[in-house]
XYZ file of C-alpha atoms in Angstrom:
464
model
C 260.052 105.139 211.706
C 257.020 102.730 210.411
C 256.835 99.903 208.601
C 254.558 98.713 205.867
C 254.230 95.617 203.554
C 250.742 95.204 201.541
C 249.222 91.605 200.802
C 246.589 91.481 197.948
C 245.071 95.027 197.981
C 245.577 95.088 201.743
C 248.331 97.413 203.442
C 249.496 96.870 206.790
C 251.409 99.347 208.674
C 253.257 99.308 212.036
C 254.198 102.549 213.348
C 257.308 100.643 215.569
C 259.751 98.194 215.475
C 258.565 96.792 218.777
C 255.074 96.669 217.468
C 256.305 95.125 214.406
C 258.527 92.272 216.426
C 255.297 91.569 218.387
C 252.805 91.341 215.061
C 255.424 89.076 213.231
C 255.555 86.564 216.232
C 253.919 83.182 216.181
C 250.969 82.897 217.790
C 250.690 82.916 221.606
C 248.238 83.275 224.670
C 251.060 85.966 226.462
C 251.310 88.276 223.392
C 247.268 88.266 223.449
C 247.338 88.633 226.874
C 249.382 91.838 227.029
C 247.463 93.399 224.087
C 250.115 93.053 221.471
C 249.580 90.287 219.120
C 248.231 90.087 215.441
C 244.715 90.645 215.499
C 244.652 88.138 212.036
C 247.059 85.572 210.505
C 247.116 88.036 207.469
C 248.591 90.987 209.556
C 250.955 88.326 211.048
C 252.221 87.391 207.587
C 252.731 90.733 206.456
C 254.356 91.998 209.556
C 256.722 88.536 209.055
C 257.290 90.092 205.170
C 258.137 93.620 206.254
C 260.853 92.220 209.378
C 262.377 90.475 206.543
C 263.318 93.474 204.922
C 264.498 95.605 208.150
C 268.688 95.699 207.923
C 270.121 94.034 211.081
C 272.285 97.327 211.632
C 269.019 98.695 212.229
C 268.596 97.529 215.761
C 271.752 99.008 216.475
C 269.671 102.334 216.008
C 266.029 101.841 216.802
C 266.318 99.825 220.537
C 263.272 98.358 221.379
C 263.625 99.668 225.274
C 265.359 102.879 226.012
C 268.930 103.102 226.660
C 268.916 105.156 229.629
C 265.359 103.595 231.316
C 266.502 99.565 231.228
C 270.456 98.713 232.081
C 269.436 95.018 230.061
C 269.571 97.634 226.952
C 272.894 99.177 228.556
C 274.292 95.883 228.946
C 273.451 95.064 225.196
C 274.512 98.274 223.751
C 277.891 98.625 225.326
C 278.506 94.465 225.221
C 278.472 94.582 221.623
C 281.457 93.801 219.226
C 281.175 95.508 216.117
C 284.349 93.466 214.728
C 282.227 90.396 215.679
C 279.126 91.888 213.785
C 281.128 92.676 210.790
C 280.688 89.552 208.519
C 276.991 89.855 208.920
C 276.246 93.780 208.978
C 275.087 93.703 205.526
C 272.566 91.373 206.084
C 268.931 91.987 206.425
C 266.423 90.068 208.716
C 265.554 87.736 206.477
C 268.648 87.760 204.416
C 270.613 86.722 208.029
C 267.545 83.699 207.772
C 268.962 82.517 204.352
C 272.585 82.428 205.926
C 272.190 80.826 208.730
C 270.656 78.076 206.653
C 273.297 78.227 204.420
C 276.637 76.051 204.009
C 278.738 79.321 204.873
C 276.938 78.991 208.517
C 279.609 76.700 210.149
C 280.285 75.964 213.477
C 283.241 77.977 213.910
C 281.597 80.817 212.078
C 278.660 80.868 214.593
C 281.129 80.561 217.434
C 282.614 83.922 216.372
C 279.570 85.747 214.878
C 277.890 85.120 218.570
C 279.522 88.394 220.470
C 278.206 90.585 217.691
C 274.739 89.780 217.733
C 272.244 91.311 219.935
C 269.367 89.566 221.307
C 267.169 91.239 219.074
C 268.647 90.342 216.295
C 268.236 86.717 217.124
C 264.718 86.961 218.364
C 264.030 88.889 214.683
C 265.481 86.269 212.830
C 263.868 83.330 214.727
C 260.090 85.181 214.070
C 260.920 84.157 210.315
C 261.771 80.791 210.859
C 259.778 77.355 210.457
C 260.684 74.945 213.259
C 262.420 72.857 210.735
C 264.731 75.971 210.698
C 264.927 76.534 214.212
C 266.584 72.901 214.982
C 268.585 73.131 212.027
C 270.495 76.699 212.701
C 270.710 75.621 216.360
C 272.343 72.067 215.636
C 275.211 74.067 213.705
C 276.091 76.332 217.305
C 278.814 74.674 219.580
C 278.385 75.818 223.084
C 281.471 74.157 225.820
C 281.180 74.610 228.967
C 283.004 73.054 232.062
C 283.074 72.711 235.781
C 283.542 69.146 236.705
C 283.011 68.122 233.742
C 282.374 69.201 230.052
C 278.709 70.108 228.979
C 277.574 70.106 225.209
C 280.085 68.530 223.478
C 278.214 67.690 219.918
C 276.397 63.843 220.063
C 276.150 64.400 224.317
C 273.115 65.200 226.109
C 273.353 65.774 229.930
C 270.285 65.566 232.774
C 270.066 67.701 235.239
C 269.104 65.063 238.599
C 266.026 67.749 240.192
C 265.081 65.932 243.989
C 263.093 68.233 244.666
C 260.899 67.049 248.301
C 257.944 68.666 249.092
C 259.023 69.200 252.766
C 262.880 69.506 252.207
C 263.268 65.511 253.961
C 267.014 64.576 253.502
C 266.125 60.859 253.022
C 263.422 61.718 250.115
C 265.982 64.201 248.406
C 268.737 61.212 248.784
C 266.458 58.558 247.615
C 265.459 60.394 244.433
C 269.182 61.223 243.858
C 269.897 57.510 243.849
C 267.418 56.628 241.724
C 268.702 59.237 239.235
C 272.116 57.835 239.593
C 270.894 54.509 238.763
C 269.584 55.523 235.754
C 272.415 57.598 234.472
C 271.015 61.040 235.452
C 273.100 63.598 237.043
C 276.091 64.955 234.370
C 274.128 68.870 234.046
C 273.853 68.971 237.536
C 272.565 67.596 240.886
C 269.854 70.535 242.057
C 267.047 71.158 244.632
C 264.714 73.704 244.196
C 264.243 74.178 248.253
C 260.586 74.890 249.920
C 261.964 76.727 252.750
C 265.117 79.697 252.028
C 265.650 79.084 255.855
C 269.306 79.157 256.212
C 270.292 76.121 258.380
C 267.724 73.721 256.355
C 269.873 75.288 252.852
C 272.927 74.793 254.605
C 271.762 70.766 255.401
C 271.058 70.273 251.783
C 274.427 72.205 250.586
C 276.228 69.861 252.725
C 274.321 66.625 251.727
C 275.234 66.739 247.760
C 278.862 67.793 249.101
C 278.988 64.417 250.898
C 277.797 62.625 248.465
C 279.502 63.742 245.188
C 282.646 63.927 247.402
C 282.481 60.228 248.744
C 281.804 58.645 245.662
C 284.002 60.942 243.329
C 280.928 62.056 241.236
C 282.423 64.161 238.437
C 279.367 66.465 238.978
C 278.108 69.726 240.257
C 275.305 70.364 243.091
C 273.150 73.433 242.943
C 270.622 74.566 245.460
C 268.016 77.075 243.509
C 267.095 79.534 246.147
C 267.650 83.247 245.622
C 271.172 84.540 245.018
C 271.118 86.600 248.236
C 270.371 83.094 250.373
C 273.814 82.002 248.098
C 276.186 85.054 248.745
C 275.629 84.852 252.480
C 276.002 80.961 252.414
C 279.246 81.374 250.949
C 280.134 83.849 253.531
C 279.636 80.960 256.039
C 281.639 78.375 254.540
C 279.151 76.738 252.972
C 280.461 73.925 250.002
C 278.413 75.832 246.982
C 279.271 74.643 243.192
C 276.787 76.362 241.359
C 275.464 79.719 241.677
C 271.790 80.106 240.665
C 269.447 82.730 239.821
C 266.500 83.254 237.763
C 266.740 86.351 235.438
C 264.278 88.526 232.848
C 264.747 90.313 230.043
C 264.179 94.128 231.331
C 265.946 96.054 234.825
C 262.307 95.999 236.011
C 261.353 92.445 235.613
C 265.126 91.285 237.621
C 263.799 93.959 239.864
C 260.919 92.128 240.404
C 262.826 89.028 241.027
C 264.821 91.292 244.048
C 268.152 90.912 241.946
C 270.168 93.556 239.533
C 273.093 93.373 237.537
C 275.640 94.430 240.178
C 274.395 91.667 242.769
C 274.457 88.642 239.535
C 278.348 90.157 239.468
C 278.997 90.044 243.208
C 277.317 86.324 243.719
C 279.572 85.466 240.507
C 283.072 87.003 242.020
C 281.690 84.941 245.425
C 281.281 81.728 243.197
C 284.200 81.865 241.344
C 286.694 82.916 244.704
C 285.916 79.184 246.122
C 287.397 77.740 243.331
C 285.664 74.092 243.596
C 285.671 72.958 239.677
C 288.044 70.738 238.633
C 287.479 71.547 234.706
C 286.950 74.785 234.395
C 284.912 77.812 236.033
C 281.858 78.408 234.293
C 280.178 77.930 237.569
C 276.176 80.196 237.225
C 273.275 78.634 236.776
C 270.412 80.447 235.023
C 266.859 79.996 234.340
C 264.641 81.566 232.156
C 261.104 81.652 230.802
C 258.794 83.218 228.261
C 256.060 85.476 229.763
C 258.425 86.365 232.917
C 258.607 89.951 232.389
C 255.049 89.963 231.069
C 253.879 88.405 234.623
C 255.876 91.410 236.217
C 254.281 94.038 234.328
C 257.675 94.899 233.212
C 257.949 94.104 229.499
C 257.747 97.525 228.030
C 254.967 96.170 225.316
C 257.429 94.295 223.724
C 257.014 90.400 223.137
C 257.167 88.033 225.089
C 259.735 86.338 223.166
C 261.856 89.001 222.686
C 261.799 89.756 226.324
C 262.934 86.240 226.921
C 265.869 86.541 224.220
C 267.130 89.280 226.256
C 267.657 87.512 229.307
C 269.848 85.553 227.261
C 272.469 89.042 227.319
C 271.999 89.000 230.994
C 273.176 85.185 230.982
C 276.067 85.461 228.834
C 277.969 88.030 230.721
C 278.413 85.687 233.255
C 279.728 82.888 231.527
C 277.523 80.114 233.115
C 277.230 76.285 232.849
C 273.995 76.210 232.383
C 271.036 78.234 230.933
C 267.675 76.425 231.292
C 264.534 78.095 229.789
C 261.694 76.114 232.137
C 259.595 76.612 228.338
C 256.045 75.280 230.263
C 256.382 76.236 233.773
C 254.487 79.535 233.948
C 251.206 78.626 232.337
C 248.856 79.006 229.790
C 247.902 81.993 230.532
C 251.553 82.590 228.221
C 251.922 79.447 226.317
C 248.606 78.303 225.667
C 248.873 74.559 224.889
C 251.044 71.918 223.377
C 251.812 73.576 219.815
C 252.967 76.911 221.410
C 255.142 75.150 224.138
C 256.891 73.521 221.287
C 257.082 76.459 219.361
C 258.799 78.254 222.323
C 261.033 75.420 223.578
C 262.343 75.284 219.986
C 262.939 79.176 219.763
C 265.050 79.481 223.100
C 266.932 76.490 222.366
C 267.741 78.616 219.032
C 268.078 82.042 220.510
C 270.416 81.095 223.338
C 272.437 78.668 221.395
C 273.219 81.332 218.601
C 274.031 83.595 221.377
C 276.320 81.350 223.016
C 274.793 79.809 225.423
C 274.992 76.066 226.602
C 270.906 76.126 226.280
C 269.057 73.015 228.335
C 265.178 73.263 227.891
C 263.040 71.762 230.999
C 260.405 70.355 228.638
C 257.491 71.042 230.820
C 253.750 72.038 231.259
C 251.308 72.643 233.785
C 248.156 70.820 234.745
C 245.996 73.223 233.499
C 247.665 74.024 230.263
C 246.165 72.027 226.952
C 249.349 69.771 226.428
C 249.767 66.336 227.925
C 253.075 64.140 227.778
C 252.729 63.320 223.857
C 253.388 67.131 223.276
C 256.397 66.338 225.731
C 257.928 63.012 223.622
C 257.847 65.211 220.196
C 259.191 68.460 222.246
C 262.144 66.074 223.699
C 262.961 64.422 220.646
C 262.889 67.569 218.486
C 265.553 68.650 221.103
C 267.616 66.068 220.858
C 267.668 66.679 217.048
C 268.627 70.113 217.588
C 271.484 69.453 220.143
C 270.085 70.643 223.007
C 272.969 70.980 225.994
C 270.484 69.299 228.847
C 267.402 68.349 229.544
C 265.883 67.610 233.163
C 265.195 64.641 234.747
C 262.669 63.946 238.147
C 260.954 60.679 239.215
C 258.514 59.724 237.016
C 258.559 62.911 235.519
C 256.115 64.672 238.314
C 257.690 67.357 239.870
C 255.876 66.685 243.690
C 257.145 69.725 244.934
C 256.644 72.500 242.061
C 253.372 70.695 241.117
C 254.322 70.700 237.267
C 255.073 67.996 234.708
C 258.469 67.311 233.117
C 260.859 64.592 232.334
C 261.714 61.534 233.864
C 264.878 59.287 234.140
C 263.264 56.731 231.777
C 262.804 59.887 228.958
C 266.735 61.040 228.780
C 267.512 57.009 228.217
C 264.524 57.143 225.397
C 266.452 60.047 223.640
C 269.894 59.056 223.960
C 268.992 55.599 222.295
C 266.779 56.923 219.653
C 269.245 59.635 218.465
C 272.659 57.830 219.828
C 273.546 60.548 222.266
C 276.018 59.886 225.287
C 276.351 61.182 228.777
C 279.185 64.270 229.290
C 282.407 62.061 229.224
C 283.602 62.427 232.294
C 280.562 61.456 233.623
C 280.422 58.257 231.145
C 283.401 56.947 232.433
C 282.332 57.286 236.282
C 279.235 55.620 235.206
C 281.226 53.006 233.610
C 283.459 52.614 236.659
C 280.704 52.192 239.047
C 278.909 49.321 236.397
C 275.552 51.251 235.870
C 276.439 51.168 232.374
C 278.559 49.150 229.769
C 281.213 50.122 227.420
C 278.230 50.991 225.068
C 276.226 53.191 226.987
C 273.665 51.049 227.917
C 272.064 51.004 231.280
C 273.392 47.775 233.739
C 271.522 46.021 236.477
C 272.058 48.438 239.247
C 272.646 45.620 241.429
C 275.986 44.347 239.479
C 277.429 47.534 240.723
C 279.371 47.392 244.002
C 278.611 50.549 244.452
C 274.786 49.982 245.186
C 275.217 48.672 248.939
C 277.082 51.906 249.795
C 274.595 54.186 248.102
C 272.136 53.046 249.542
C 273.515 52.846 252.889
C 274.487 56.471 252.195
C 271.078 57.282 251.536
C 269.243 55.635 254.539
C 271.660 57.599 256.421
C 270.654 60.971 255.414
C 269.910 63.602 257.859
């Protein structure tokens, strides 16, 4: 089936629905890159005008990657709720737009319209929306989730505390968990992205956050990001894992490329969930995502780069996780050119996932060679925080000295949650409060009015 929609005297046609997802996408260096892109701003448009008009029942008919070639699309296809669809199924593309927008779009609504909506649905609607939209929609989703404590309750923002030590040195890692501490970072999670997968160094660091959330009753989570496989046998050992974590794509060949499937995500998840360590509930994966993964793998089957990314999302919510993080700078700008694209992307996953039913965080990120700088950062944060975002990340002075890349720092989750009057997950708040790093209103204490300091730092100095 093709697709037309003439501007002026001009027709455009596009022979696909994957060719006319790609043309009605934003502008991007990854979509260029892969040869799929509007060639003008006028063939954008009208590709834009004709989605509009496609009936969101149609994806249900025209899949973007074969059924029996991709088991993302099986996973999609035989995931979805029709009953769940139902209120919407009417609805065109850009008629779904209008809703969403709409009073009738509440809260509860979006809750239960989330199980009948396939990814590219979402990523269709989100191609016609300004990003006045796109924090809008997503500040209307309500995404709970729970381990040791309760993640994206509406006016909370957590921070994820990332250590991360270029040589995997126990003191560093504890020193730059303390100073997140301090500072009220640490309610997402406490996690390590590890240099070396060698299993007695993993098992050290494992066994460090343990110690430490366990001796000072940290109503927190600890999460060491090193490939799932490293995780199942870890657990096999006895080792004191919260979190499961593993990176995920969009398409069977792109997780292929990451050495993971469907069946292992389900066997690390069984693993996770038979150690039964949360106290608040078991949503206990830990996800992470990124625009222009599949494309870097070869494996995106000449669809978008956004929509690819969308569809990790389906791969994400079967497993019910804590956390879903979409590292929106990380790969380059080879896929996200410079500071307006990052923000255009950072907004569109928050979106995506949240409407899918995802507790979304967004690491709010770019490389050193990418055109953005830490302005583009402040306005990507704070348009965040507008939108509700779950979590956000937060490293020592924002410089990630391990993974070499640019994020957010301690001193950037306190600018938000003043500016938009956002708390900490409450659990969380009230260990803060206990311990005297903060007052009754949220505000960050003298660290060294806490009683707590001498044996957190002795703690840390300690750390082998």
């Amino acid at each position: 089936m093709s697709y037309q929609h003439s501007i002026g005297i001009r027709s455009h046609r596009f022979d696909t629905l994957r060719e006319l997802m790609a043309k009605a996408t934003p502008a991007r260096s990854g979509d260029y890159l892969a040869g799929v892109a509007a060639a003008t701003a006028e063939e954008r448009m009208a590709a834009k005008l004709a989605l509009a008009e496609v009936p969101l029942a149609h994806f249900l008919e025209d899949l973007l990657i074969p059924y029996e070639a991709d088991d993302v699309t099986r996973l999609i296809v035989d995931g979805f709720d029709r009953a769940a669809f139902a209120p919407v199924s009417g609805l065109s593309v850009g008629g779904f737009r209008d809703w969403l927008l709409s009073d009738d779009a509440t809260p509860a609504m979006l809750t239960a319209l989330a199980p009948g909506l396939m990814p590219e649905m979402v990523a269709a609607v989100s191609k016609l929306m300004r990003n006045q939209d796109l924090i809008l929609a997503a500040r209307k989703c309500r995404v709970t989730t729970r381990f040791r404590n309760t993640i994206g309750l509406p006016g909370r923002l957590a921070v994820r505390l990332q250590p991360n030590h270029p040589t995997d040195d126990p003191k560093g890692i504890a020193a730059s968990t303390l100073d997140g501490l301090l500072y009220g970072s640490g309610d997402a999670v406490i996690g390590i992205n590890p240099v070396s997968d060698e299993p007695g160094k993993l098992m050290a660091m494992w066994r460090l956050l343990d110690e430490l959330i366990a001796r000072f009753d940290i109503p927190t989570q600890s999460c060491v990001l090193t490939h799932v496989t490293r995780q199942i046998e870890a657990i096999e050992r006895g080792a004191p894992i919260d979190l499961v974590f593993q990176s995920i794509a969009g398409t069977e060949a792109a997780n292929k490329s990451f050495g993971i499937n469907l069946a292992m995500l389900q066997e690390a998840y069984e693993a996770g969930l038979s150690l039964k360590r949360g106290t608040v509930g078991d949503n206990l994966m830990y996800f992470e995502t990124g625009q222009g993964s599949a494309l870097s793998a070869n494996a995106h089957h000449g669809v978008d780069q956004q929509t690819c990314e969308v569809r990790a999302y389906a791969v994400a919510r079967k497993f019910k996780p804590l956390l879903v993080n979409t590292v929106v700078g990380f790969i380059g700008p080879e896929y996200l050119y410079d500071g307006k694209q990052i923000i255009r992307a950072g907004l569109e996953d928050h979106f995506c996932g949240k409407l899918l039913g995802l507790p979304m965080g967004v690491d709010v990120c770019y490389t050193n060679h990418a055109e953005a700088d830490q302005d583009d950062m402040d306005n990507l944060l704070i348009l965040l925080g507008a939108a509700g975002v779950s979590y956000i990340m937060g490293i020592p002075g924002a410089d990630d000295i391990m993974l070499n890349y640019q994020s957010t720092s301690f001193h950037d989750s306190l600018f938000v949650r003043e500016a938009l009057g956002l708390k900490h997950a409450p659990e969380f708040e009230a260990w803060l409060e206990r311990m005297k790093l903060i007052d009754a209103h949220g505000r960050l204490q003298d660290a060294r009015q806490s009683g707590a300091l001498p044996a957190l730092t002795a703690f840390t100095e300690a750390a082998q």
